[in-house]
XYZ file of C-alpha atoms in Angstrom:
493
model
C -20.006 4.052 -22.679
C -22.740 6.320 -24.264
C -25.300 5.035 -21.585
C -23.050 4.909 -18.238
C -25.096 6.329 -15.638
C -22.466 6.651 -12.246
C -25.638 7.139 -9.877
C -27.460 4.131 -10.882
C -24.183 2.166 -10.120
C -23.387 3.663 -6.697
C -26.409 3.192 -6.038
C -26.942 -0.758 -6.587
C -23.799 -0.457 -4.364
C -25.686 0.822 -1.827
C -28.249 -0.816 -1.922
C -26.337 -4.471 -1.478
C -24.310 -3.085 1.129
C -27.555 -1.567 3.143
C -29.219 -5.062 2.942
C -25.951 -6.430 4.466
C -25.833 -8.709 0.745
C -22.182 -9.054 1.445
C -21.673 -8.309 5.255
C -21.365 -11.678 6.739
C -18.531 -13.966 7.175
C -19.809 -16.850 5.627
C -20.187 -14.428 2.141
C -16.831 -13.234 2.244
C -15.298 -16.560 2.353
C -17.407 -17.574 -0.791
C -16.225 -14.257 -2.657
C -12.378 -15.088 -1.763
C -12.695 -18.215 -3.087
C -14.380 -17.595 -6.180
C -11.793 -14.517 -6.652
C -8.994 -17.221 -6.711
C -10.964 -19.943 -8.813
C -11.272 -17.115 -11.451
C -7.441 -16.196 -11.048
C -6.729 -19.997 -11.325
C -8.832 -21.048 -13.777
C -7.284 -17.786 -16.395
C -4.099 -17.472 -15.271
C -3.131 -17.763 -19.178
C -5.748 -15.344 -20.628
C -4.924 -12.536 -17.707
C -1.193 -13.184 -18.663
C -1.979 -13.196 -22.347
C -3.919 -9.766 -21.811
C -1.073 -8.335 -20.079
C 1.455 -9.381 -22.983
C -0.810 -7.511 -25.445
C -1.011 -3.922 -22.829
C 2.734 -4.088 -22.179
C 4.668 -6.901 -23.720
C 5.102 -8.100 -20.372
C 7.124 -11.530 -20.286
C 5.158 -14.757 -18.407
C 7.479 -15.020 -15.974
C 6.771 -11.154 -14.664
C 3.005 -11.844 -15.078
C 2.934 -14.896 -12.823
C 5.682 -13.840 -10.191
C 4.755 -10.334 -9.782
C 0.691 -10.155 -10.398
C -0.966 -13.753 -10.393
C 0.961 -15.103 -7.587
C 1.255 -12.307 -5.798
C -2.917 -11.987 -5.536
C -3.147 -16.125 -5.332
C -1.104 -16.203 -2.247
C -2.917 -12.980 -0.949
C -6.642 -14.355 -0.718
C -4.962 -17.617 0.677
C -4.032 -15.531 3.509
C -7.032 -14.101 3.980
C -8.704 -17.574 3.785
C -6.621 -18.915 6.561
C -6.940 -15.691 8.873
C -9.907 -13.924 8.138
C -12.350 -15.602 10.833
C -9.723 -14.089 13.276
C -9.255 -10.740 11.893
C -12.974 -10.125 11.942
C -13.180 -11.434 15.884
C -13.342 -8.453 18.414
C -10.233 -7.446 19.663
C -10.309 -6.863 23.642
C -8.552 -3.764 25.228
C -7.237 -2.839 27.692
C -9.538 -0.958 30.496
C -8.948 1.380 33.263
C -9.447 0.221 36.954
C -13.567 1.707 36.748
C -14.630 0.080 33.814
C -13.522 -3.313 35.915
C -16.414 -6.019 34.974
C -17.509 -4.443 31.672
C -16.403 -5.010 28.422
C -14.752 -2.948 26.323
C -13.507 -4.253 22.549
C -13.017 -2.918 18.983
C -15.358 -4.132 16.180
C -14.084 -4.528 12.544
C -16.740 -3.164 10.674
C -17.073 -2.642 6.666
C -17.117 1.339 5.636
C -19.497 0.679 3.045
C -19.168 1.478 -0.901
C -15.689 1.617 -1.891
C -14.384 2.425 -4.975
C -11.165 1.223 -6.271
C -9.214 3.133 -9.480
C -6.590 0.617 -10.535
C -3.085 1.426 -12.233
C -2.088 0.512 -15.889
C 2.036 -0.745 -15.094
C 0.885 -3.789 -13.148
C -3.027 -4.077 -14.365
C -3.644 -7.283 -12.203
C -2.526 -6.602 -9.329
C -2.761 -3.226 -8.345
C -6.642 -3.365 -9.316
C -7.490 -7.053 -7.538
C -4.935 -6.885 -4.382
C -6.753 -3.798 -2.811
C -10.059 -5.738 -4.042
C -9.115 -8.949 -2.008
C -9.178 -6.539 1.037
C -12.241 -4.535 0.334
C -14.209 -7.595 0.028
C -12.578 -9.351 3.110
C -13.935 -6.596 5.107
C -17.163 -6.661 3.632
C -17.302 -3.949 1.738
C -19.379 -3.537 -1.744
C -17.111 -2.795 -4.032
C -16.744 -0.741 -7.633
C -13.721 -1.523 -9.937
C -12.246 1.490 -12.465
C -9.627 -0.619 -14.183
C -7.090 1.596 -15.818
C -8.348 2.186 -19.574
C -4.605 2.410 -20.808
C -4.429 -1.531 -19.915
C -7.172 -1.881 -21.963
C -6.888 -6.001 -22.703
C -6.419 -6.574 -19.041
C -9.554 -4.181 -18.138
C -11.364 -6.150 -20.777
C -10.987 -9.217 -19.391
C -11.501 -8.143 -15.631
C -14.823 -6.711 -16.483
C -15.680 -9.965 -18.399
C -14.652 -12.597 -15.762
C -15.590 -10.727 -12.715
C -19.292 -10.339 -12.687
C -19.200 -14.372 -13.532
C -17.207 -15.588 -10.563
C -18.312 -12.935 -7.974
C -22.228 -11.527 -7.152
C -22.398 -8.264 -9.154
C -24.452 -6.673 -6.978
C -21.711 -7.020 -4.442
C -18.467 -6.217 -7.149
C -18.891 -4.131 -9.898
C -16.510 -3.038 -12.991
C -16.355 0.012 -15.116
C -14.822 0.530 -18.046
C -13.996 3.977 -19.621
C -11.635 7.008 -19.552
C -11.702 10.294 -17.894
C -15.303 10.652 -18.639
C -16.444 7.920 -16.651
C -13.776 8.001 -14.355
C -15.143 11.744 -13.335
C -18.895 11.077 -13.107
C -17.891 8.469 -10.477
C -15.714 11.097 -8.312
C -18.817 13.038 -8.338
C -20.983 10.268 -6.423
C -20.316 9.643 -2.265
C -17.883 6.689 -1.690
C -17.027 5.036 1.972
C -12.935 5.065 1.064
C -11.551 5.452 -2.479
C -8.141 4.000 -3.085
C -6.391 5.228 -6.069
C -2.907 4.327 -7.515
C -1.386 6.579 -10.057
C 0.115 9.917 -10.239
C 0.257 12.804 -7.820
C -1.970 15.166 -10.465
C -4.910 13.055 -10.714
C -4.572 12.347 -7.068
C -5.016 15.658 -6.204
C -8.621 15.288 -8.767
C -9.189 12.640 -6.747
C -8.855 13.420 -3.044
C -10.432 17.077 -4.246
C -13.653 15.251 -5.364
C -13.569 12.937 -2.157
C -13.354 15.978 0.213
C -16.246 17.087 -1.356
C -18.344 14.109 0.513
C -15.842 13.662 3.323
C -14.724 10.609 2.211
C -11.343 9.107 3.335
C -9.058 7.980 0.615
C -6.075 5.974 0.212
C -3.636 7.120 -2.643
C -0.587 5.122 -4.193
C 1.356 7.688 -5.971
C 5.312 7.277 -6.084
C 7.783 9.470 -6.582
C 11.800 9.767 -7.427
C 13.150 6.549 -5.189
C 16.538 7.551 -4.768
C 19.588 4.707 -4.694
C 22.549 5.072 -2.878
C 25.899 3.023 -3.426
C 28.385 3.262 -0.781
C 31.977 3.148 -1.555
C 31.965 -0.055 1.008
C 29.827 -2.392 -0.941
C 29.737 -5.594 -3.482
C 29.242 -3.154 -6.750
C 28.585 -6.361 -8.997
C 25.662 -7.343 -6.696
C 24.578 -3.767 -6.429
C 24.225 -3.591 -9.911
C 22.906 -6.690 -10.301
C 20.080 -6.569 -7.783
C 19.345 -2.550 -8.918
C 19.440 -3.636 -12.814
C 16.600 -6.245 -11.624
C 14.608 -4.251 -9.987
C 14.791 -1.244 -12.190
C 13.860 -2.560 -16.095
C 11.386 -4.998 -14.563
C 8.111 -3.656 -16.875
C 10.306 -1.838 -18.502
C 11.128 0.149 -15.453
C 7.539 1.043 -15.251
C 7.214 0.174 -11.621
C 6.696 2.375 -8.403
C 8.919 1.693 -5.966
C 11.612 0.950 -8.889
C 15.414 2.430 -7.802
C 14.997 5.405 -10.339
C 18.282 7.263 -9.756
C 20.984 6.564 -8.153
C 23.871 8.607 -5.939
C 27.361 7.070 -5.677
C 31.052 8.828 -5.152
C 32.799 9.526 -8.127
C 35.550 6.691 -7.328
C 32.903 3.802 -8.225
C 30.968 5.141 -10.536
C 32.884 3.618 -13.650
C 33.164 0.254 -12.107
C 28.672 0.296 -11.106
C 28.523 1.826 -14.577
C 30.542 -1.593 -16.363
C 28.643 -3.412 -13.697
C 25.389 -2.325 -15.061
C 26.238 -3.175 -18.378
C 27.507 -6.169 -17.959
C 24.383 -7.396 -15.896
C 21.968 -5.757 -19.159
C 23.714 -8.095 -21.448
C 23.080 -10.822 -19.070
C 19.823 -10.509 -18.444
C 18.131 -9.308 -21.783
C 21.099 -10.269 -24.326
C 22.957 -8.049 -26.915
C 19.832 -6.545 -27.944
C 17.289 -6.183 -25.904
C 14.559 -5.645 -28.108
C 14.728 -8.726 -29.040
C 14.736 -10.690 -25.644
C 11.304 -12.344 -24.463
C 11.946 -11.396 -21.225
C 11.719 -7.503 -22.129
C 8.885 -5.412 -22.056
C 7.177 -2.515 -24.096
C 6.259 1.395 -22.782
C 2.763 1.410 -22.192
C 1.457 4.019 -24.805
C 3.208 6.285 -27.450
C 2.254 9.730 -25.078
C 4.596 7.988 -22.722
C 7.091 6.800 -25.177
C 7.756 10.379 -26.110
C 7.742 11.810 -22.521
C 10.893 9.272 -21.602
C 12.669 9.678 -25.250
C 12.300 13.540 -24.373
C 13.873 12.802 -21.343
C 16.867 11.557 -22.857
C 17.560 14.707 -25.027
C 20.579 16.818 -24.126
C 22.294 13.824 -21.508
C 25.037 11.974 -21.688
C 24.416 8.465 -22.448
C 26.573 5.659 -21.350
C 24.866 2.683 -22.281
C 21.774 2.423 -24.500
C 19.547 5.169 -25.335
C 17.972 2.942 -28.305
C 13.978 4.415 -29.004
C 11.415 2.814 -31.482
C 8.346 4.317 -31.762
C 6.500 2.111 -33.748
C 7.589 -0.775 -30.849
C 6.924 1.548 -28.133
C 10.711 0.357 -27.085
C 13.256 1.808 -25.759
C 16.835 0.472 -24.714
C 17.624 0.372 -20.740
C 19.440 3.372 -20.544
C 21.693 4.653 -18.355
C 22.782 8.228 -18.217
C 26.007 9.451 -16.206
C 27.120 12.801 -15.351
C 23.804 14.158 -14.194
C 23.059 17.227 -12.406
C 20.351 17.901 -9.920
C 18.581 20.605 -12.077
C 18.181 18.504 -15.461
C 14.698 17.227 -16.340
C 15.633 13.369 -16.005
C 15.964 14.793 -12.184
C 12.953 16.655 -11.558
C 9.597 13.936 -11.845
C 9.633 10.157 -11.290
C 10.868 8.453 -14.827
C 8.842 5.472 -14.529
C 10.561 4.058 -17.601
C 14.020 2.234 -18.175
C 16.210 5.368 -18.328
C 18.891 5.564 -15.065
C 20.398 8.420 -13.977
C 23.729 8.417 -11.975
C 25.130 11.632 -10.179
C 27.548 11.947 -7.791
C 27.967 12.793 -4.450
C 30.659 13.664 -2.300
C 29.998 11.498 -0.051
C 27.077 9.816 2.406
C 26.196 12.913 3.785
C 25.810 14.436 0.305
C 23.580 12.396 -0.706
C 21.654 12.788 2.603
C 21.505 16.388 2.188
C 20.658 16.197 -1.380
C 17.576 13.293 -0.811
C 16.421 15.444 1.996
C 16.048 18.725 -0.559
C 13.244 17.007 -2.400
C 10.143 15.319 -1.253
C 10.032 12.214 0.741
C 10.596 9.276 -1.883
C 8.384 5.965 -1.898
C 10.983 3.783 -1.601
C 14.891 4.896 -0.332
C 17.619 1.624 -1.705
C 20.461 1.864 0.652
C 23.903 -0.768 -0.720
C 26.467 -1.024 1.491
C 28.219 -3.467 3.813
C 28.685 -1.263 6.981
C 25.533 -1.647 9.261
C 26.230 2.106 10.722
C 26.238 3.181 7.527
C 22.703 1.663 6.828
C 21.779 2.575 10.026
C 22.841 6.149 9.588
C 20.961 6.325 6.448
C 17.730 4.840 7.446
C 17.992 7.198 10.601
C 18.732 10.533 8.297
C 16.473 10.661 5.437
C 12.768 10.781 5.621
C 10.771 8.207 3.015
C 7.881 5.931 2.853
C 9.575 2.684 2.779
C 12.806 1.442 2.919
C 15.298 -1.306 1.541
C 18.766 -2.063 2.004
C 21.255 -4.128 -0.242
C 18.357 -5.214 -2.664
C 14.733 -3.645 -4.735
C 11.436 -4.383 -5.237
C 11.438 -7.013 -2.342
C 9.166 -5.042 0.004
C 6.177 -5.175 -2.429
C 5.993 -9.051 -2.008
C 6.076 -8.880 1.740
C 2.297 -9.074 2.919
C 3.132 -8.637 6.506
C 4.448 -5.365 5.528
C 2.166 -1.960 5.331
C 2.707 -0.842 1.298
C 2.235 2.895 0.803
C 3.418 6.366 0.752
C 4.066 9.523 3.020
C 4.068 13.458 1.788
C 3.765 13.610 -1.725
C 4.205 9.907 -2.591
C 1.053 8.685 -1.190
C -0.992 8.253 2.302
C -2.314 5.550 3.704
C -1.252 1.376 2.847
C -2.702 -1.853 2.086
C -1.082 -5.195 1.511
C -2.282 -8.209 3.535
C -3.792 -7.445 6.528
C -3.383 -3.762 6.198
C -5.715 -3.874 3.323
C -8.718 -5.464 5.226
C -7.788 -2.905 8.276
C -7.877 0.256 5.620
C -11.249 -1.055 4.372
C -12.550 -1.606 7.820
C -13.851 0.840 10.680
C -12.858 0.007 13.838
C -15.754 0.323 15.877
C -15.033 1.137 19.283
C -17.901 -0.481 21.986
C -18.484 -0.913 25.316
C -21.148 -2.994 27.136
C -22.035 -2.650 30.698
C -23.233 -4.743 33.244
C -26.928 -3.986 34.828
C -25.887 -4.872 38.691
C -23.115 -3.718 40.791
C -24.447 -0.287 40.709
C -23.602 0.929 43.922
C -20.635 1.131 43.240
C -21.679 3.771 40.166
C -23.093 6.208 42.888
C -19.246 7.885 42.892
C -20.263 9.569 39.593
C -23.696 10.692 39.853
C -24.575 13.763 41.347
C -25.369 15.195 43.919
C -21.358 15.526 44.043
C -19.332 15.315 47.079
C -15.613 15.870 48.423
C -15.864 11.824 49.261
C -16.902 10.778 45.946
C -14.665 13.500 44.186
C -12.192 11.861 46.159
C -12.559 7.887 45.289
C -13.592 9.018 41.943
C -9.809 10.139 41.178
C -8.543 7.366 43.031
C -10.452 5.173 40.672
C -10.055 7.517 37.544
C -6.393 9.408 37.866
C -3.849 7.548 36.284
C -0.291 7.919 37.882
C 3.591 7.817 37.040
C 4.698 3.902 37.205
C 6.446 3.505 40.777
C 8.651 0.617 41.613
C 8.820 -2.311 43.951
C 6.670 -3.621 45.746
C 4.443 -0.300 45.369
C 4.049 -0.862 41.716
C 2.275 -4.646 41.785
C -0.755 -4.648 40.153
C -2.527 -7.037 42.756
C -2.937 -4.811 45.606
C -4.606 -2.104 42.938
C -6.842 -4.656 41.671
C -7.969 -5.803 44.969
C -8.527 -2.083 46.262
C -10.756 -1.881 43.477
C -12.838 -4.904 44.056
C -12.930 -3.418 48.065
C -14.582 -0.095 46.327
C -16.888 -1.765 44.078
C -18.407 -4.132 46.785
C -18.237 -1.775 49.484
C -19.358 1.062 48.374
C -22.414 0.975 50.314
C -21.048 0.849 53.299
C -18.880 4.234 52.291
C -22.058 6.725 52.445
C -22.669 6.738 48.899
C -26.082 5.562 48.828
């Protein structure tokens, strides 16, 4: 993009949102539904597009990034007129009679940096939010999805006012110039290096950000569990896109005395799912790029293979893997694999594995299998992560009820559902007064007095809860309406 000028497109940005172009309720609407009248009118060419960036089956592209957004902006469409309503508080005794709420209010310009594993969704589900909250909005697709960023930033500007939504295309160039220019809230999903670039360049303006940045999600298998389930529901969930998925199980910890039958388990499930050879099921897909083709084939130098371990360059494929007898100092165990390589090591025993979880940074997502609810419980309770998922994978991404992000060095902040319109909105505290009643305002004003000190912390000073009959609200409430209709009578004017 030899003429890309980042200022020139902040600032049409601005300029919409400063005229309040996409501010009001009515406008929103109209943008959500023309969002999912584009989605539903080339469900087939964003599907098509996504093939051609990863392979990427139909069934995966409808399930996990059309519907997914479809059934997103439908909730927004049925709740959105309530969301945006002010929420009453509640008030101390001396603010009895006014009014005290919280506005939802749009930040402003927001930028959104989308991700290249799931190229739909992770660049038009944070986008369904932004515009809910009536934000204007700038799209940086990911350039390794290139097809899919193609087509966003050709359907896009027809469906939905392009002074109100914009997309650019490009790499790190373009990407760069736009970290240089003041944003309301950035929200980027990717890796923890660029990350850093990115909440280093929002600092810069003092501009919150929301990052989406994954990590090692450990997997442990106790003893006490289904293993063919296990291994059926962590095989799912882990060479999905090719194991290119965030919150994807990406090693797992189980006692030595199971590990051979999750290991035949795993297998067995493989063969099920994606035939005798994988390459050539329809229902597998491709690494993204070659640089990350040789990053996961280097990964599998120097381990000990039990099943797989098949690479083709020239396919960008490579064979679900999984690799057994793994230690917690090899290089499959130091950064996330985001690929279809699985690591098992063993532990002693549940507090092992606690121990050894703890010793790293807080994962995105921690896959607990067992049948014992202490032991869940006990697990949940001990180890510190983002989010959290017993006896299954994946499932928490499709809740939108459910706040989807990070903690430590796997993210901060979340969006999904209504969490995405409340990280795209500020929440305006306000509080409008009456004109009369003020006699009973004298309390505050000076000149001061012990009797006013004194009904002003009667009023003001909050105390412990007491029981019985001491504790019900009415006589407090009624006090107060003696003070605020009385007060003249009290010397204070």
């Amino acid at each position: 993009m030899a003429d890309f000028d980042a200022k020139s497109i902040v600032d049409r940005s601005r300029a919409a949102f400063n005229a309040g172009k996409c501010k009001s309720l009515a406008t929103r609407l109209e943008h959500l539904k023309n969002l999912y009248r584009m989605i539903d009118e080339h469900e087939k060419d964003f599907c098509d597009a996504m093939k051609r960036d990863l392979n990427k089956p139909y069934t995966e592209c409808m399930g996990y990034e059309i519907t997914l957004a479809k059934n997103e902006i439908i909730g927004y469409l049925e709740n959105l007129s309530q969301w945006v309503k002010p929420e009453r508080v509640k008030k101390p005794l001396f603010m009895l009679g006014q009014d005290a709420y919280i506005r939802r209010e749009p930040l402003g310009v927001v930028l959104i940096i989308g991700a290249w594993n799931y190229p739909f969704q992770l660049t038009i589900h944070p986008l369904i939010g932004a515009i809910a909250a009536g934000n204007t909005v700038i799209i940086k697709p990911s350039e390794l999805a290139e097809e899919t960023a193609k087509i966003l930033a050709d359907l896009l500007p027809k469906y939905l006012d392009s002074d109100c939504v914009q997309v650019v295309n490009g790499a790190v160039k373009e990407t760069t110039a736009l970290l240089e220019q003041k944003f309301d809230h950035i929200l980027y999903t990717g890796n923890s290096v660029v990350g850093k670039i990115v909440m280093a360049a929002a600092a810069k303006h003092l501009t919150p950000v929301t990052l989406e940045l994954g990590g090692k999600s450990p997997v442990f298998v106790d003893k006490n569990c289904d293993i063919s389930t296990a291994a059926r529901r962590i095989t799912w969930g882990k060479f999905v896109n090719s194991g290119q998925t965030c919150i994807a199980p990406d090693y797992i910890l189980c006692e030595e005395e199971v590990k051979d039958q999750l290991v035949q388990a795993i297998k067995d499930t493989l063969k099920e799912f994606y035939g005798e050879d994988p390459q050539k099921s329809n229902d597998y897909g491709r690494i993204i790029n070659e640089r990350h083709f040789k990053r996961l084939e280097d990964l599998l130098q120097g381990v000990n293979v039990a099943a797989g371990g098949k690479t083709v360059i020239d396919d960008k494929y490579i064979e679900p893997t999984i690799v057994t007898d793994v230690k917690g100092d090899e290089a499959v165990m130091q950064h996330e694999i985001f690929g279809p390589i699985l690591p098992i090591m063993i532990v002693k025993d549940a507090d092992d594995a606690i121990r050894y979880i703890n010793s790293r940074n807080p994962p995105l997502m921690l896959h607990v299998f067992t049948k014992s609810k202490s032991m869940m419980k006990k697990v949940q309770d001990e180890v510190h992560s983002a989010m959290f998922i017993g006896n299954d994978s994946l499932l928490v991404g499709g809740v939108d009820t459910l706040p989807f992000g990070g903690v430590g060095t796997s993210g901060m902040g979340a969006y999904h559902g209504k969490h995405t319109f409340e990280t795209f909105s500020h929440r305006r505290a306000c509080v409008v007064a009456k004109l009369g009643m003020e006699a009973a305002n004298q309390i505050r004003y000076p000149p001061y007095s012990e009797k006013k000190y004194s009904w002003a912390q009667w009023l003001m000073a909050k105390k412990p809860k007491r029981e019985g009959i001491l504790g019900f609200w009415p006589f407090t409430l009624l006090a107060m309406i003696f003070a605020a209709f009385f007060a003249r009578y009290l010397g204070f004017v």
